[in-house]
Amino acid sequence: MGRKKAQVDTKPSAKKPNQNRLSSAERSALFARRESAKVLRTILQGDARRQAVGSIKSLVYSPSVRNKRATYALVCQTLKYLPVIKDVFHTANVLSSKWKRQEELMYIILYDILFGQEALLAGDAEKFLLQKKDVLQAALAKLLVRKKVKHVSDLMTSYKISDLPKPRYARVNTLKMDVESALVEFKKQYEVCQDAMVPDLLIFPPRTDLHDHPLVKSGSVFLQGKASSMVAVALGPKPRWEVIDACAAPGNKTVHLAALMKGNGKIIACELNKERVKRLKDTVELAGATNVEVKHEDFLNMSPEDPAYSKVQAILLDPSCSGSGTVVDRLDHLLPSYTAESDVNRLEKLAAFQRKALEHALSFPAVERIVYSTCSINQVENEDVIKSVLPLASSYGFELTTIFPQWPRRGHPIFDGCQHVLRTDLIEDQEGFFIALFVRKGVSPPGKHIRDVGNTLRAVQRRKMRKINSFFLLRTLGLLL
């Protein structure tokens, strides 16, 4: 504990002449293992501190990672087998202090030796473990005997999750291109249709990989889930409004607000974490959202009496939460710290912060609309928070208002008005979100705001896409079964 780890070697050394004779496949695999080890170190260190820099996907698909597909596969598979890998190393006891300082690279290589692509192993670290292969395989055999199982798959039972595929969603950034143009472009290569509820959202078959698509790399399209895309639409900001995004990073909802506002008005995007501020700025720049002002500031320290915020008409509050509704998407279930039941003390602390942030949002004098959302399935972070602020909200003239009335899943019945809030289901929708909208009495009903967004599409196209939607969703259901 506390020892300083050596930096993972991220590229082959030019001083080793044998590496100059590697095949292109071996060299690519060598780079991928070292990139994977670097990402894995960031993930495991953040998990140990319970302060993740980002999701596993966001870290792997950052611009600094070159071989994204191979790195993603290696990181995920190594994390999946990590309990077995650690037990094998513990039993075999083959790592010297030199190699223990590069334990993430050792994890990656041992995964390849035992379960992956041994044929492509090259490099000094790889050579060291290959020399210990018999000892490592013997340690795995002992582990199977000790656990009283015959196969490695039996060891993984407690770590398995559902492999049920879900559609790939992608949101068109209408600051850069229109939905119809995006559909035309994607249909050259993919089966795709338009979502019936979120006008700028596209639906692709499960496992469609769009990370390297030019429209995604250029910021014309963002990979964003359906529930996440519903949040900004629920707020319904109008062009020329002033809006606060209270906990904005990584910024997908921020730039969605900017698109709904057609690049007009002003969005104040707040983020407390310095590392996440950089990512927020990168997202805003990629989207071309020139009406966004990024502030490295705690939303709770922004005074409602400050004249700078006297014209703010809407607040999007998507505070830190347990993330229990997105564990499969974020791959958090692969982390060593993950358990099916969240820590009660942590949930209570999160709920206290969420409640405080929502109370603060309600106190801004000119605000007409507030959306509170989480990617959590826990009642304590959702309905309990809403119920606790209802008296205060009423004193400020706010009331809960129904959003997306066609959506069937609503809040848990623990307070009057629970039918107004919206839930997505972790099983049926494959992501668990919660969205609530507060509207100050006397302002326009929410349906008009959402209709204004929908009316940007031609009525004829909407009717045509509704038919396509029905056909495609039936095909998707067939894929899911």
Tab-separated table of C-alpha atoms in Angstrom:
chain	number	residue	atom	x	y	z
A	1	MET	CA	0.000	0.000	0.000
A	2	GLY	CA	1.239	3.511	-0.747
A	3	ARG	CA	4.204	2.412	-2.904
A	4	LYS	CA	4.845	4.474	-5.986
A	5	LYS	CA	4.104	2.629	-9.201
A	6	ALA	CA	6.318	2.825	-12.248
A	7	GLN	CA	4.780	4.396	-15.319
A	8	VAL	CA	3.361	1.869	-17.760
A	9	ASP	CA	5.486	1.624	-20.881
A	10	THR	CA	3.127	3.012	-23.524
A	11	LYS	CA	5.160	2.198	-26.640
A	12	PRO	CA	7.772	-0.273	-27.828
A	13	SER	CA	11.342	0.809	-27.162
A	14	ALA	CA	13.477	1.669	-30.180
A	15	LYS	CA	16.509	0.222	-28.342
A	16	LYS	CA	15.256	-3.363	-28.640
A	17	PRO	CA	16.159	-4.583	-32.147
A	18	ASN	CA	13.967	-7.677	-31.904
A	19	GLN	CA	10.872	-5.424	-31.824
A	20	ASN	CA	11.799	-4.068	-35.247
A	21	ARG	CA	11.058	-7.527	-36.638
A	22	LEU	CA	7.510	-7.687	-35.289
A	23	SER	CA	4.711	-8.269	-37.744
A	24	SER	CA	2.151	-5.507	-38.106
A	25	ALA	CA	-0.386	-7.575	-36.144
A	26	GLU	CA	2.093	-8.162	-33.304
A	27	ARG	CA	3.066	-4.495	-33.196
A	28	SER	CA	-0.596	-3.422	-33.155
A	29	ALA	CA	-1.346	-5.863	-30.326
A	30	LEU	CA	1.712	-4.626	-28.396
A	31	PHE	CA	0.510	-1.017	-28.590
A	32	ALA	CA	-3.063	-2.030	-27.695
A	33	ARG	CA	-1.929	-3.830	-24.540
A	34	ARG	CA	0.018	-0.795	-23.347
A	35	GLU	CA	-2.789	1.603	-24.153
A	36	SER	CA	-5.155	-0.753	-22.343
A	37	ALA	CA	-2.873	-0.876	-19.301
A	38	LYS	CA	-2.794	2.915	-19.142
A	39	VAL	CA	-6.601	3.128	-19.297
A	40	LEU	CA	-6.963	0.277	-16.806
A	41	ARG	CA	-4.698	2.070	-14.332
A	42	THR	CA	-6.869	5.212	-14.509
A	43	ILE	CA	-10.027	3.128	-14.052
A	44	LEU	CA	-8.776	1.102	-11.095
A	45	GLN	CA	-7.234	4.084	-9.312
A	46	GLY	CA	-10.448	6.089	-9.714
A	47	ASP	CA	-12.517	3.133	-8.554
A	48	ALA	CA	-10.323	2.658	-5.473
A	49	ARG	CA	-10.841	6.332	-4.545
A	50	ARG	CA	-14.535	6.218	-5.591
A	51	GLN	CA	-13.714	9.254	-7.775
A	52	ALA	CA	-13.924	8.051	-11.355
A	53	VAL	CA	-12.578	10.491	-13.959
A	54	GLY	CA	-15.113	9.151	-16.447
A	55	SER	CA	-16.920	6.029	-17.550
A	56	ILE	CA	-14.908	3.155	-18.997
A	57	LYS	CA	-16.251	3.936	-22.459
A	58	SER	CA	-15.388	7.640	-22.254
A	59	LEU	CA	-11.822	6.865	-21.165
A	60	VAL	CA	-11.264	4.321	-23.925
A	61	TYR	CA	-12.764	6.542	-26.619
A	62	SER	CA	-10.793	9.644	-25.641
A	63	PRO	CA	-8.702	11.232	-28.438
A	64	SER	CA	-5.432	10.060	-26.849
A	65	VAL	CA	-6.265	6.370	-27.395
A	66	ARG	CA	-5.380	5.372	-30.951
A	67	ASN	CA	-6.493	1.739	-31.224
A	68	LYS	CA	-9.885	2.252	-29.617
A	69	ARG	CA	-11.596	-0.968	-30.626
A	70	ALA	CA	-8.775	-3.269	-29.481
A	71	THR	CA	-8.243	-1.256	-26.298
A	72	TYR	CA	-11.933	-1.321	-25.441
A	73	ALA	CA	-12.120	-5.090	-25.887
A	74	LEU	CA	-8.974	-5.720	-23.836
A	75	VAL	CA	-10.001	-3.430	-20.969
A	76	CYS	CA	-13.499	-4.900	-20.738
A	77	GLN	CA	-12.357	-8.498	-20.941
A	78	THR	CA	-9.550	-7.973	-18.433
A	79	LEU	CA	-11.957	-6.337	-15.990
A	80	LYS	CA	-14.422	-9.169	-16.504
A	81	TYR	CA	-11.774	-11.757	-15.600
A	82	LEU	CA	-9.956	-9.587	-13.044
A	83	PRO	CA	-11.008	-11.594	-9.945
A	84	VAL	CA	-9.659	-14.770	-11.577
A	85	ILE	CA	-6.500	-13.023	-12.790
A	86	LYS	CA	-5.742	-11.663	-9.319
A	87	ASP	CA	-6.280	-15.076	-7.725
A	88	VAL	CA	-3.984	-16.725	-10.283
A	89	PHE	CA	-1.208	-14.203	-9.627
A	90	HIS	CA	-1.650	-14.620	-5.873
A	91	THR	CA	-1.422	-18.415	-6.113
A	92	ALA	CA	1.454	-18.469	-8.624
A	93	ASN	CA	3.494	-15.770	-6.808
A	94	VAL	CA	5.632	-15.098	-9.886
A	95	LEU	CA	5.781	-11.302	-9.956
A	96	SER	CA	8.928	-9.562	-8.794
A	97	SER	CA	8.786	-6.021	-7.417
A	98	LYS	CA	9.690	-4.723	-10.888
A	99	TRP	CA	6.631	-6.256	-12.487
A	100	LYS	CA	4.333	-5.556	-9.541
A	101	ARG	CA	4.886	-1.860	-10.247
A	102	GLN	CA	3.291	-2.471	-13.655
A	103	GLU	CA	0.473	-4.663	-12.389
A	104	GLU	CA	-2.142	-3.319	-14.816
A	105	LEU	CA	0.035	-4.384	-17.757
A	106	MET	CA	0.511	-7.765	-16.074
A	107	TYR	CA	-3.278	-8.138	-15.767
A	108	ILE	CA	-3.718	-7.390	-19.479
A	109	ILE	CA	-1.001	-9.832	-20.569
A	110	LEU	CA	-2.197	-12.637	-18.306
A	111	TYR	CA	-5.703	-12.252	-19.735
A	112	ASP	CA	-4.228	-12.792	-23.216
A	113	ILE	CA	-2.151	-15.779	-22.074
A	114	LEU	CA	-5.026	-17.576	-20.357
A	115	PHE	CA	-8.076	-16.435	-22.323
A	116	GLY	CA	-7.032	-14.248	-25.277
A	117	GLN	CA	-4.525	-14.045	-28.149
A	118	GLU	CA	-1.322	-15.700	-26.965
A	119	ALA	CA	-0.085	-15.989	-30.560
A	120	LEU	CA	0.331	-12.197	-30.796
A	121	LEU	CA	2.275	-11.744	-27.557
A	122	ALA	CA	5.536	-9.841	-28.017
A	123	GLY	CA	7.572	-7.566	-25.759
A	124	ASP	CA	9.685	-7.930	-22.626
A	125	ALA	CA	6.747	-8.066	-20.194
A	126	GLU	CA	4.997	-10.582	-22.409
A	127	LYS	CA	8.158	-12.699	-22.674
A	128	PHE	CA	8.530	-12.728	-18.876
A	129	LEU	CA	4.974	-14.036	-18.305
A	130	LEU	CA	5.198	-16.535	-21.166
A	131	GLN	CA	8.209	-18.067	-19.415
A	132	LYS	CA	5.942	-18.538	-16.372
A	133	LYS	CA	3.045	-19.919	-18.383
A	134	ASP	CA	3.155	-23.432	-16.899
A	135	VAL	CA	3.153	-22.060	-13.355
A	136	LEU	CA	0.272	-19.700	-14.163
A	137	GLN	CA	-1.831	-22.437	-15.759
A	138	ALA	CA	-1.150	-24.685	-12.770
A	139	ALA	CA	-2.333	-21.879	-10.482
A	140	LEU	CA	-5.548	-21.601	-12.515
A	141	ALA	CA	-6.084	-25.363	-12.199
A	142	LYS	CA	-5.608	-25.145	-8.417
A	143	LEU	CA	-8.143	-22.307	-8.314
A	144	LEU	CA	-10.738	-24.438	-10.113
A	145	VAL	CA	-10.181	-27.266	-7.634
A	146	ARG	CA	-10.376	-24.937	-4.644
A	147	LYS	CA	-13.638	-23.421	-5.912
A	148	LYS	CA	-14.987	-26.918	-6.723
A	149	VAL	CA	-15.796	-26.082	-10.350
A	150	LYS	CA	-14.691	-27.620	-13.638
A	151	HIS	CA	-14.608	-24.630	-15.954
A	152	VAL	CA	-13.499	-20.993	-15.815
A	153	SER	CA	-17.000	-19.940	-16.852
A	154	ASP	CA	-18.273	-21.384	-13.578
A	155	LEU	CA	-15.917	-19.059	-11.695
A	156	MET	CA	-17.504	-16.108	-13.455
A	157	THR	CA	-21.090	-16.877	-12.454
A	158	SER	CA	-21.258	-14.172	-9.810
A	159	TYR	CA	-19.904	-11.598	-12.278
A	160	LYS	CA	-22.213	-12.359	-15.182
A	161	ILE	CA	-24.695	-9.800	-16.426
A	162	SER	CA	-27.389	-9.902	-19.046
A	163	ASP	CA	-26.065	-9.790	-22.595
A	164	LEU	CA	-29.437	-8.560	-23.855
A	165	PRO	CA	-28.592	-6.111	-26.649
A	166	LYS	CA	-30.150	-2.664	-26.821
A	167	PRO	CA	-30.561	-0.374	-29.806
A	168	ARG	CA	-27.823	2.153	-30.489
A	169	TYR	CA	-29.084	5.723	-30.174
A	170	ALA	CA	-27.441	8.758	-31.728
A	171	ARG	CA	-28.612	12.368	-31.472
A	172	VAL	CA	-28.240	14.690	-34.435
A	173	ASN	CA	-26.606	17.977	-33.450
A	174	THR	CA	-28.886	20.372	-35.301
A	175	LEU	CA	-26.384	23.168	-34.743
A	176	LYS	CA	-24.347	21.518	-37.499
A	177	MET	CA	-26.750	19.507	-39.649
A	178	ASP	CA	-30.435	18.685	-39.985
A	179	VAL	CA	-31.997	15.339	-39.166
A	180	GLU	CA	-33.009	14.549	-42.739
A	181	SER	CA	-29.435	14.993	-43.997
A	182	ALA	CA	-28.123	12.754	-41.223
A	183	LEU	CA	-30.652	10.059	-42.132
A	184	VAL	CA	-29.637	10.190	-45.784
A	185	GLU	CA	-25.963	9.867	-44.873
A	186	PHE	CA	-26.400	7.016	-42.387
A	187	LYS	CA	-28.729	5.045	-44.653
A	188	LYS	CA	-25.839	4.625	-47.086
A	189	GLN	CA	-24.280	2.224	-44.578
A	190	TYR	CA	-26.751	1.333	-41.813
A	191	GLU	CA	-30.342	0.473	-41.076
A	192	VAL	CA	-31.628	3.511	-39.196
A	193	CYS	CA	-34.859	5.260	-38.290
A	194	GLN	CA	-35.979	8.307	-36.336
A	195	ASP	CA	-37.277	8.156	-32.775
A	196	ALA	CA	-40.967	8.980	-32.354
A	197	MET	CA	-40.575	10.994	-29.126
A	198	VAL	CA	-37.257	12.846	-29.433
A	199	PRO	CA	-37.237	14.453	-32.901
A	200	ASP	CA	-33.454	14.637	-33.350
A	201	LEU	CA	-32.741	11.100	-32.078
A	202	LEU	CA	-31.881	8.232	-34.425
A	203	ILE	CA	-32.172	4.499	-33.708
A	204	PHE	CA	-29.724	1.903	-35.032
A	205	PRO	CA	-29.611	-1.881	-34.578
A	206	PRO	CA	-27.908	-3.178	-31.417
A	207	ARG	CA	-24.088	-3.162	-31.380
A	208	THR	CA	-23.810	-0.693	-34.269
A	209	ASP	CA	-20.381	0.896	-33.784
A	210	LEU	CA	-20.444	4.577	-34.721
A	211	HIS	CA	-17.492	5.842	-32.675
A	212	ASP	CA	-15.264	6.326	-35.713
A	213	HIS	CA	-17.976	7.634	-38.042
A	214	PRO	CA	-17.065	11.034	-39.554
A	215	LEU	CA	-20.344	12.607	-38.382
A	216	VAL	CA	-19.581	11.573	-34.800
A	217	LYS	CA	-15.963	12.715	-34.939
A	218	SER	CA	-17.019	16.083	-36.360
A	219	GLY	CA	-19.636	16.708	-33.666
A	220	SER	CA	-22.525	16.591	-36.121
A	221	VAL	CA	-23.886	13.565	-34.245
A	222	PHE	CA	-23.536	12.634	-30.570
A	223	LEU	CA	-23.817	9.124	-29.178
A	224	GLN	CA	-26.449	9.645	-26.506
A	225	GLY	CA	-29.084	7.350	-25.036
A	226	LYS	CA	-32.795	7.943	-25.400
A	227	ALA	CA	-33.519	8.731	-21.739
A	228	SER	CA	-30.591	11.138	-21.566
A	229	SER	CA	-31.866	12.862	-24.723
A	230	MET	CA	-35.331	13.278	-23.194
A	231	VAL	CA	-34.031	15.528	-20.396
A	232	ALA	CA	-33.294	18.679	-22.427
A	233	VAL	CA	-36.498	18.245	-24.441
A	234	ALA	CA	-38.456	18.034	-21.169
A	235	LEU	CA	-36.996	21.369	-20.051
A	236	GLY	CA	-38.104	22.885	-23.365
A	237	PRO	CA	-35.929	26.028	-23.470
A	238	LYS	CA	-36.810	28.676	-26.033
A	239	PRO	CA	-34.347	30.585	-28.218
A	240	ARG	CA	-33.045	33.754	-26.529
A	241	TRP	CA	-33.653	32.339	-23.037
A	242	GLU	CA	-30.973	32.294	-20.384
A	243	VAL	CA	-30.501	28.786	-18.953
A	244	ILE	CA	-28.310	27.237	-16.267
A	245	ASP	CA	-27.025	23.687	-16.621
A	246	ALA	CA	-26.148	23.192	-12.975
A	247	CYS	CA	-23.963	20.047	-13.115
A	248	ALA	CA	-23.040	20.088	-16.757
A	249	ALA	CA	-20.100	17.746	-17.496
A	250	PRO	CA	-19.571	15.840	-19.712
A	251	GLY	CA	-21.832	18.209	-21.657
A	252	ASN	CA	-24.111	16.105	-23.867
A	253	LYS	CA	-27.238	17.605	-22.308
A	254	THR	CA	-25.648	21.077	-22.384
A	255	VAL	CA	-25.098	21.043	-26.133
A	256	HIS	CA	-28.536	19.486	-26.648
A	257	LEU	CA	-29.981	22.546	-24.894
A	258	ALA	CA	-27.919	24.741	-27.211
A	259	ALA	CA	-29.341	22.958	-30.248
A	260	LEU	CA	-32.929	23.273	-28.994
A	261	MET	CA	-32.275	26.986	-28.514
A	262	LYS	CA	-30.927	27.144	-32.093
A	263	GLY	CA	-27.645	28.557	-30.821
A	264	ASN	CA	-29.348	31.677	-29.475
A	265	GLY	CA	-29.735	32.936	-25.924
A	266	LYS	CA	-27.239	31.937	-23.238
A	267	ILE	CA	-26.437	28.723	-21.377
A	268	ILE	CA	-24.345	28.912	-18.214
A	269	ALA	CA	-22.767	25.477	-17.825
A	270	CYS	CA	-21.396	24.852	-14.320
A	271	GLU	CA	-18.970	22.159	-13.277
A	272	LEU	CA	-17.065	21.850	-10.007
A	273	ASN	CA	-14.523	19.172	-10.976
A	274	LYS	CA	-11.497	20.633	-12.795
A	275	GLU	CA	-10.837	17.551	-14.953
A	276	ARG	CA	-14.480	17.364	-15.969
A	277	VAL	CA	-14.472	21.087	-16.857
A	278	LYS	CA	-11.927	20.332	-19.582
A	279	ARG	CA	-14.109	17.582	-20.972
A	280	LEU	CA	-17.135	19.894	-20.857
A	281	LYS	CA	-15.252	22.549	-22.827
A	282	ASP	CA	-14.171	19.953	-25.390
A	283	THR	CA	-17.798	18.822	-25.845
A	284	VAL	CA	-19.028	22.391	-26.258
A	285	GLU	CA	-16.302	23.144	-28.814
A	286	LEU	CA	-16.980	19.931	-30.744
A	287	ALA	CA	-20.699	20.758	-30.915
A	288	GLY	CA	-20.136	24.325	-32.077
A	289	ALA	CA	-22.319	25.576	-29.216
A	290	THR	CA	-21.265	29.210	-29.183
A	291	ASN	CA	-24.042	30.265	-26.793
A	292	VAL	CA	-22.563	28.192	-23.922
A	293	GLU	CA	-20.482	29.805	-21.185
A	294	VAL	CA	-18.548	27.216	-19.161
A	295	LYS	CA	-17.978	28.095	-15.513
A	296	HIS	CA	-15.610	26.174	-13.216
A	297	GLU	CA	-17.853	26.772	-10.224
A	298	ASP	CA	-20.045	25.054	-7.670
A	299	PHE	CA	-23.694	25.645	-8.554
A	300	LEU	CA	-24.504	25.900	-4.847
A	301	ASN	CA	-22.228	28.950	-4.593
A	302	MET	CA	-24.096	30.843	-7.328
A	303	SER	CA	-26.276	33.399	-5.588
A	304	PRO	CA	-29.881	33.751	-6.813
A	305	GLU	CA	-29.615	37.440	-5.868
A	306	ASP	CA	-26.653	37.994	-8.217
A	307	PRO	CA	-27.784	40.326	-11.049
A	308	ALA	CA	-25.852	38.113	-13.458
A	309	TYR	CA	-28.541	35.447	-12.992
A	310	SER	CA	-31.570	37.723	-12.753
A	311	LYS	CA	-32.769	36.739	-16.233
A	312	VAL	CA	-32.288	32.971	-15.936
A	313	GLN	CA	-35.586	31.353	-16.975
A	314	ALA	CA	-34.752	27.648	-16.857
A	315	ILE	CA	-32.443	25.318	-14.942
A	316	LEU	CA	-31.409	21.808	-15.856
A	317	LEU	CA	-30.303	19.953	-12.729
A	318	ASP	CA	-28.737	16.563	-13.403
A	319	PRO	CA	-26.709	16.148	-10.193
A	320	SER	CA	-24.189	13.511	-9.198
A	321	CYS	CA	-25.989	10.255	-8.517
A	322	SER	CA	-25.318	6.576	-7.952
A	323	GLY	CA	-25.533	5.825	-11.670
A	324	SER	CA	-27.456	2.668	-10.828
A	325	GLY	CA	-29.578	3.049	-13.955
A	326	THR	CA	-26.621	2.982	-16.344
A	327	VAL	CA	-24.346	0.322	-14.875
A	328	VAL	CA	-24.496	-1.762	-18.043
A	329	ASP	CA	-23.835	1.155	-20.410
A	330	ARG	CA	-21.046	2.544	-18.240
A	331	LEU	CA	-19.700	-0.977	-17.593
A	332	ASP	CA	-19.551	-0.173	-13.869
A	333	HIS	CA	-20.597	-3.749	-13.137
A	334	LEU	CA	-17.064	-4.787	-14.167
A	335	LEU	CA	-15.364	-2.648	-11.504
A	336	PRO	CA	-14.016	-4.276	-8.333
A	337	SER	CA	-16.106	-1.978	-6.118
A	338	TYR	CA	-19.422	-2.738	-7.831
A	339	THR	CA	-22.130	-4.490	-5.861
A	340	ALA	CA	-25.751	-4.995	-6.877
A	341	GLU	CA	-26.924	-3.118	-3.789
A	342	SER	CA	-25.531	0.392	-3.414
A	343	ASP	CA	-24.013	1.477	-0.129
A	344	VAL	CA	-26.771	2.976	2.012
A	345	ASN	CA	-24.568	5.694	3.522
A	346	ARG	CA	-23.410	6.793	0.083
A	347	LEU	CA	-26.982	6.981	-1.183
A	348	GLU	CA	-28.014	9.090	1.804
A	349	LYS	CA	-25.143	11.512	1.171
A	350	LEU	CA	-26.005	11.738	-2.512
A	351	ALA	CA	-29.677	12.351	-1.748
A	352	ALA	CA	-28.785	15.114	0.716
A	353	PHE	CA	-26.725	16.877	-1.962
A	354	GLN	CA	-29.412	16.351	-4.603
A	355	ARG	CA	-32.095	17.788	-2.331
A	356	LYS	CA	-29.917	20.809	-1.484
A	357	ALA	CA	-29.176	21.459	-5.156
A	358	LEU	CA	-32.862	21.256	-6.101
A	359	GLU	CA	-33.846	23.612	-3.286
A	360	HIS	CA	-31.191	26.034	-4.519
A	361	ALA	CA	-32.513	25.860	-8.093
A	362	LEU	CA	-36.040	26.648	-6.894
A	363	SER	CA	-34.817	29.872	-5.268
A	364	PHE	CA	-33.794	31.678	-8.493
A	365	PRO	CA	-36.375	34.485	-8.840
A	366	ALA	CA	-36.931	34.566	-12.628
A	367	VAL	CA	-36.825	30.835	-13.268
A	368	GLU	CA	-39.949	29.403	-14.879
A	369	ARG	CA	-38.922	25.793	-15.510
A	370	ILE	CA	-36.665	23.344	-13.668
A	371	VAL	CA	-35.888	19.797	-14.720
A	372	TYR	CA	-34.478	17.420	-12.135
A	373	SER	CA	-33.038	14.199	-13.553
A	374	THR	CA	-30.885	11.285	-12.462
A	375	CYS	CA	-29.585	8.106	-14.041
A	376	SER	CA	-30.537	6.213	-10.901
A	377	ILE	CA	-33.204	3.615	-10.143
A	378	ASN	CA	-33.145	4.312	-6.396
A	379	GLN	CA	-36.252	5.899	-4.868
A	380	VAL	CA	-34.122	7.737	-2.301
A	381	GLU	CA	-32.479	9.743	-5.120
A	382	ASN	CA	-35.679	10.273	-7.064
A	383	GLU	CA	-39.190	10.342	-5.588
A	384	ASP	CA	-37.893	10.897	-2.055
A	385	VAL	CA	-35.972	13.997	-3.174
A	386	ILE	CA	-38.990	15.383	-5.043
A	387	LYS	CA	-41.349	14.710	-2.131
A	388	SER	CA	-39.009	16.479	0.305
A	389	VAL	CA	-38.993	19.742	-1.709
A	390	LEU	CA	-42.684	19.907	-2.646
A	391	PRO	CA	-43.647	22.325	0.185
A	392	LEU	CA	-40.766	24.658	-0.711
A	393	ALA	CA	-41.556	24.427	-4.417
A	394	SER	CA	-45.177	25.317	-3.739
A	395	SER	CA	-44.130	28.330	-1.666
A	396	TYR	CA	-42.175	29.614	-4.679
A	397	GLY	CA	-45.166	29.012	-6.968
A	398	PHE	CA	-43.872	25.825	-8.652
A	399	GLU	CA	-45.817	22.670	-9.376
A	400	LEU	CA	-44.946	19.344	-10.970
A	401	THR	CA	-46.051	19.094	-14.585
A	402	THR	CA	-46.444	16.034	-16.780
A	403	ILE	CA	-43.758	15.451	-19.404
A	404	PHE	CA	-44.019	13.092	-22.369
A	405	PRO	CA	-47.622	12.106	-21.500
A	406	GLN	CA	-47.429	9.172	-23.933
A	407	TRP	CA	-44.665	7.547	-21.867
A	408	PRO	CA	-46.191	4.702	-19.788
A	409	ARG	CA	-43.783	4.429	-16.823
A	410	ARG	CA	-44.310	6.961	-14.041
A	411	GLY	CA	-43.098	7.627	-10.520
A	412	HIS	CA	-43.507	5.423	-7.474
A	413	PRO	CA	-46.808	6.319	-5.736
A	414	ILE	CA	-45.404	7.865	-2.575
A	415	PHE	CA	-46.843	11.401	-2.986
A	416	ASP	CA	-49.697	13.173	-4.719
A	417	GLY	CA	-48.576	14.082	-8.223
A	418	CYS	CA	-46.244	11.107	-8.719
A	419	GLN	CA	-47.951	10.531	-12.075
A	420	HIS	CA	-46.257	13.676	-13.395
A	421	VAL	CA	-42.693	12.365	-13.034
A	422	LEU	CA	-41.178	9.942	-15.514
A	423	ARG	CA	-39.138	6.789	-15.079
A	424	THR	CA	-37.396	4.531	-17.565
A	425	ASP	CA	-37.026	0.903	-16.571
A	426	LEU	CA	-33.692	-0.877	-16.262
A	427	ILE	CA	-35.171	-4.063	-17.728
A	428	GLU	CA	-37.757	-2.893	-20.248
A	429	ASP	CA	-35.831	0.180	-21.459
A	430	GLN	CA	-32.372	-1.155	-20.515
A	431	GLU	CA	-31.521	2.055	-18.705
A	432	GLY	CA	-32.949	3.520	-15.537
A	433	PHE	CA	-33.594	7.281	-15.612
A	434	PHE	CA	-35.804	9.616	-13.612
A	435	ILE	CA	-37.073	12.993	-14.873
A	436	ALA	CA	-39.250	15.549	-13.096
A	437	LEU	CA	-40.333	18.987	-14.337
A	438	PHE	CA	-41.273	21.893	-12.110
A	439	VAL	CA	-43.113	24.799	-13.768
A	440	ARG	CA	-43.943	28.084	-12.070
A	441	LYS	CA	-47.691	28.647	-12.115
A	442	GLY	CA	-48.955	31.043	-14.744
A	443	VAL	CA	-46.426	30.188	-17.497
A	444	SER	CA	-47.005	28.244	-20.710
A	445	PRO	CA	-47.793	24.533	-20.341
A	446	PRO	CA	-44.945	22.121	-21.144
A	447	GLY	CA	-46.752	20.491	-24.026
A	448	LYS	CA	-46.373	23.644	-26.079
A	449	HIS	CA	-42.590	23.697	-25.610
A	450	ILE	CA	-42.247	20.078	-26.666
A	451	ARG	CA	-44.568	20.626	-29.616
A	452	ASP	CA	-42.433	23.592	-30.683
A	453	VAL	CA	-39.433	21.264	-30.876
A	454	GLY	CA	-41.381	18.619	-32.779
A	455	ASN	CA	-42.728	21.130	-35.269
A	456	THR	CA	-39.233	21.720	-36.631
A	457	LEU	CA	-39.824	18.531	-38.610
A	458	ARG	CA	-42.220	18.537	-41.528
A	459	ALA	CA	-45.589	16.899	-40.764
A	460	VAL	CA	-45.347	14.659	-43.819
A	461	GLN	CA	-41.959	13.362	-42.723
A	462	ARG	CA	-43.286	12.657	-39.234
A	463	ARG	CA	-46.071	10.484	-40.602
A	464	LYS	CA	-43.644	8.603	-42.804
A	465	MET	CA	-41.159	8.071	-39.965
A	466	ARG	CA	-43.909	6.800	-37.667
A	467	LYS	CA	-44.503	3.929	-40.075
A	468	ILE	CA	-40.772	3.239	-40.325
A	469	ASN	CA	-40.502	3.343	-36.535
A	470	SER	CA	-43.149	0.669	-36.098
A	471	PHE	CA	-41.444	-1.627	-38.588
A	472	PHE	CA	-37.971	-1.095	-37.170
A	473	LEU	CA	-39.007	-1.486	-33.540
A	474	LEU	CA	-40.670	-4.786	-34.346
A	475	ARG	CA	-37.430	-5.925	-35.943
A	476	THR	CA	-35.484	-4.683	-32.919
A	477	LEU	CA	-37.743	-6.653	-30.591
A	478	GLY	CA	-36.975	-9.668	-32.699
A	479	LEU	CA	-33.264	-9.056	-32.145
A	480	LEU	CA	-33.779	-8.677	-28.418
A	481	LEU	CA	-35.581	-11.991	-27.951
